[in-house]
Coordinates of C-alpha atoms in Angstrom, one line a residue:
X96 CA 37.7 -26.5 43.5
X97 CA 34.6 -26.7 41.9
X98 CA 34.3 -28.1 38.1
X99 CA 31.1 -27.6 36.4
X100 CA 29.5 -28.3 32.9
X101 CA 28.4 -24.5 32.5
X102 CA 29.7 -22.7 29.8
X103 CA 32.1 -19.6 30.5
X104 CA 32.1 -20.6 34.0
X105 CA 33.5 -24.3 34.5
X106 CA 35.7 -24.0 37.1
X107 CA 35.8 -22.0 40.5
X108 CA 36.8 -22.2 43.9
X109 CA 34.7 -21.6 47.0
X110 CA 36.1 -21.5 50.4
X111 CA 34.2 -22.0 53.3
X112 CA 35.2 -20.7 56.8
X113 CA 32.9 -20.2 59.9
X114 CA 32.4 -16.7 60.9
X115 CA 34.7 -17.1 63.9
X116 CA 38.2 -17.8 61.6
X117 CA 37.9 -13.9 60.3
X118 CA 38.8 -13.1 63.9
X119 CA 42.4 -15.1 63.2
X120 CA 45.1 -12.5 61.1
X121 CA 46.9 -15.5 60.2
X122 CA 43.9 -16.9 58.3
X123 CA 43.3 -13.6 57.1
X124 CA 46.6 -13.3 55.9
X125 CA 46.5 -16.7 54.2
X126 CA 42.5 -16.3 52.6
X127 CA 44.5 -13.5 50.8
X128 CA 47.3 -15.2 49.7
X129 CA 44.7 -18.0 48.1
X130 CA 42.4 -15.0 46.9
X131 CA 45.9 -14.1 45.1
X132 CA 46.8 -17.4 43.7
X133 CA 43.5 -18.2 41.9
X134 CA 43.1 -14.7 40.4
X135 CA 47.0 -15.1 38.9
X136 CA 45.2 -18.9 37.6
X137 CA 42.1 -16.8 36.3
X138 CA 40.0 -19.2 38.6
X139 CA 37.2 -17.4 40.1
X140 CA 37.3 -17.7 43.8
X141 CA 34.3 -17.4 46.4
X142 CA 34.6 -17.2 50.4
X143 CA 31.5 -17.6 51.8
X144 CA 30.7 -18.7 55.5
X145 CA 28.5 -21.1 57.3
X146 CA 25.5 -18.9 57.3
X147 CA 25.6 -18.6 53.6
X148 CA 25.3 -22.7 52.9
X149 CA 22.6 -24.5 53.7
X150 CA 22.9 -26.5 57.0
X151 CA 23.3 -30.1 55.6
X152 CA 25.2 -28.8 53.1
X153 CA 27.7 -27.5 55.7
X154 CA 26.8 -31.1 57.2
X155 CA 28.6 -33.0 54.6
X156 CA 31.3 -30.9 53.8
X157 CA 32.5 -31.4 57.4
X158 CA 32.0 -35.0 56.9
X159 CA 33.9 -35.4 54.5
X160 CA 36.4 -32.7 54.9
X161 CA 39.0 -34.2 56.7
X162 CA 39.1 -36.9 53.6
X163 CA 40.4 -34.3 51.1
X164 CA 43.7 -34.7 51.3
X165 CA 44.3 -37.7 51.7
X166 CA 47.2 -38.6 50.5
X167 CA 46.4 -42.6 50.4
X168 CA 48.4 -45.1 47.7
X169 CA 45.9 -44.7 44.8
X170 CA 45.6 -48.4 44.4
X171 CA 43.8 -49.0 47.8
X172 CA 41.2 -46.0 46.7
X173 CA 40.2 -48.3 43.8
X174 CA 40.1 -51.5 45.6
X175 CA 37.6 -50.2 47.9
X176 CA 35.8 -48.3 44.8
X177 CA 35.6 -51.4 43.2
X178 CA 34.1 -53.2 46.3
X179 CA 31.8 -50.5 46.9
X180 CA 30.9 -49.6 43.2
X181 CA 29.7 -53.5 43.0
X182 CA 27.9 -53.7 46.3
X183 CA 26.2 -50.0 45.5
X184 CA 25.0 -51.6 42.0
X185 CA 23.1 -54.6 44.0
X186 CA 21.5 -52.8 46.9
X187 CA 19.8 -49.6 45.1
X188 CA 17.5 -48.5 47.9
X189 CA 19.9 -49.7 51.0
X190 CA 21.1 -47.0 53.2
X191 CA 24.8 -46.1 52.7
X192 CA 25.9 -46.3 56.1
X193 CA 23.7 -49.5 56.5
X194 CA 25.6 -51.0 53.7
X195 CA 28.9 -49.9 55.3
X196 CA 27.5 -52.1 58.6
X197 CA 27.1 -55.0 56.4
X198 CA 30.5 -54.9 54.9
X199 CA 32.3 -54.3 58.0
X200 CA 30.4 -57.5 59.2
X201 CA 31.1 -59.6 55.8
X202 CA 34.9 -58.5 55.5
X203 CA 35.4 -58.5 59.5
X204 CA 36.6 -55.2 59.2
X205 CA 37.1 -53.2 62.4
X206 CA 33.4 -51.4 62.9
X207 CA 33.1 -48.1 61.3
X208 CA 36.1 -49.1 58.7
X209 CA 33.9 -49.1 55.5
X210 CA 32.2 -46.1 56.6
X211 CA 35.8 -44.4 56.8
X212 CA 36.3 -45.6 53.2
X213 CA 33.2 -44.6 51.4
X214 CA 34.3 -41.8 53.2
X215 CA 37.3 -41.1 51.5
X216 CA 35.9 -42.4 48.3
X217 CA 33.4 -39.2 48.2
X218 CA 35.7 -37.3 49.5
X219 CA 38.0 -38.0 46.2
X220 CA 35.3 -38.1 43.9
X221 CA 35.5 -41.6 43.0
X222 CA 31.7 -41.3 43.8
X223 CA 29.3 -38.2 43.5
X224 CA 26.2 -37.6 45.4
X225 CA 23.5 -34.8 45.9
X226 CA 25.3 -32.4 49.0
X227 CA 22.0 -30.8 49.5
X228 CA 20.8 -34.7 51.1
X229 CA 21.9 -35.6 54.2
X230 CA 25.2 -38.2 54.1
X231 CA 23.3 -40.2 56.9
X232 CA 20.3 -40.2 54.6
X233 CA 22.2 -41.3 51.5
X234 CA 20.9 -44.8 49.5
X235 CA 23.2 -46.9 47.2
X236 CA 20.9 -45.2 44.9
X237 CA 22.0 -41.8 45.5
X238 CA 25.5 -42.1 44.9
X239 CA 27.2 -41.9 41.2
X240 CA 30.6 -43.8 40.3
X241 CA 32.9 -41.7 38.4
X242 CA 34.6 -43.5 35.5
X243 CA 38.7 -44.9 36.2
X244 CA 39.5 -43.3 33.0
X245 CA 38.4 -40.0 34.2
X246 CA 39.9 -40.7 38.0
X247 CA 43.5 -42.1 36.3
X248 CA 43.6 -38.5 34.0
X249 CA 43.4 -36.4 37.8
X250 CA 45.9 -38.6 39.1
X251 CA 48.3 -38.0 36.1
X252 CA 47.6 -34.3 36.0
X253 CA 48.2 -34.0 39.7
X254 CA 51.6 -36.3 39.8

């Protein structure tokens, strides 16, 4: 789901499946059943494969894709978005995964466990970023905090 500022157009749905999934009925069968759904909701809907999206495009979204539904408790996601939205504001031009190095390091987190969470964070849009970059590329720069007021109305809508 894809929730834009345009004007007659601020919500849609792309789905994104390699080429090889259309050889599957059962995913067949279900890409109609959510082609279904989202024109009963009035939601435009878009299927489009890997050779339609750029490659670092297609890049993060595997990244971060396994993050999406995450089911996490809520009040972890903003303990680490407040950790991270604090370190992000004092390193601007730091890499992201670099900064994920040093936290692991300063919290003695397992290695790779901040990287996990600013995972998840992006993932859930508790931070936004430019897709078209690379993740690995990313700076504290880069990255935009969403506000808690706007995350806490999602989590009431979707409760």
């Amino acid at each position: 789901m894809v929730d834009t500022k345009e004007i007659g157009r601020s919500r849609f749905v792309i789905q994104v499946k390699t080429r090889e999934a259309f050889k599957n009925p059962i995913t067949l069968e279900k890409l109609s059943i959510e082609r279904s759904y989202w024109r009963e909701k009035e939601v435009p809907f878009f299927l489009v494969t890997e050779n339609q999206v750029p490659p670092t495009v297609f890049e993060n979204i595997n990244v971060l894709y396994s993050h999406i539904e995450d089911d996490s408790d809520q009040e972890e996601l903003v303990t680490y978005f407040n950790l991270f939205f604090s370190q992000i504001q004092q390193r601007d031009s730091l890499r992201i995964v670099d900064l994920c190095i040093q936290l692991d390091t300063a919290y003695k987190h397992e290695p790779g466990e901040s990287l996990f969470q600013i995972k998840r964070l992006l993932a859930q849009r508790y931070f936004h970023f430019d897709i078209s970059k690379p993740f690995t590329d990313l700076r504290c720069t880069n990255l935009t905090a969403e506000s808690l007021d706007v995350l806490q109305g999602g989590w009431c809508v979707s409760s």
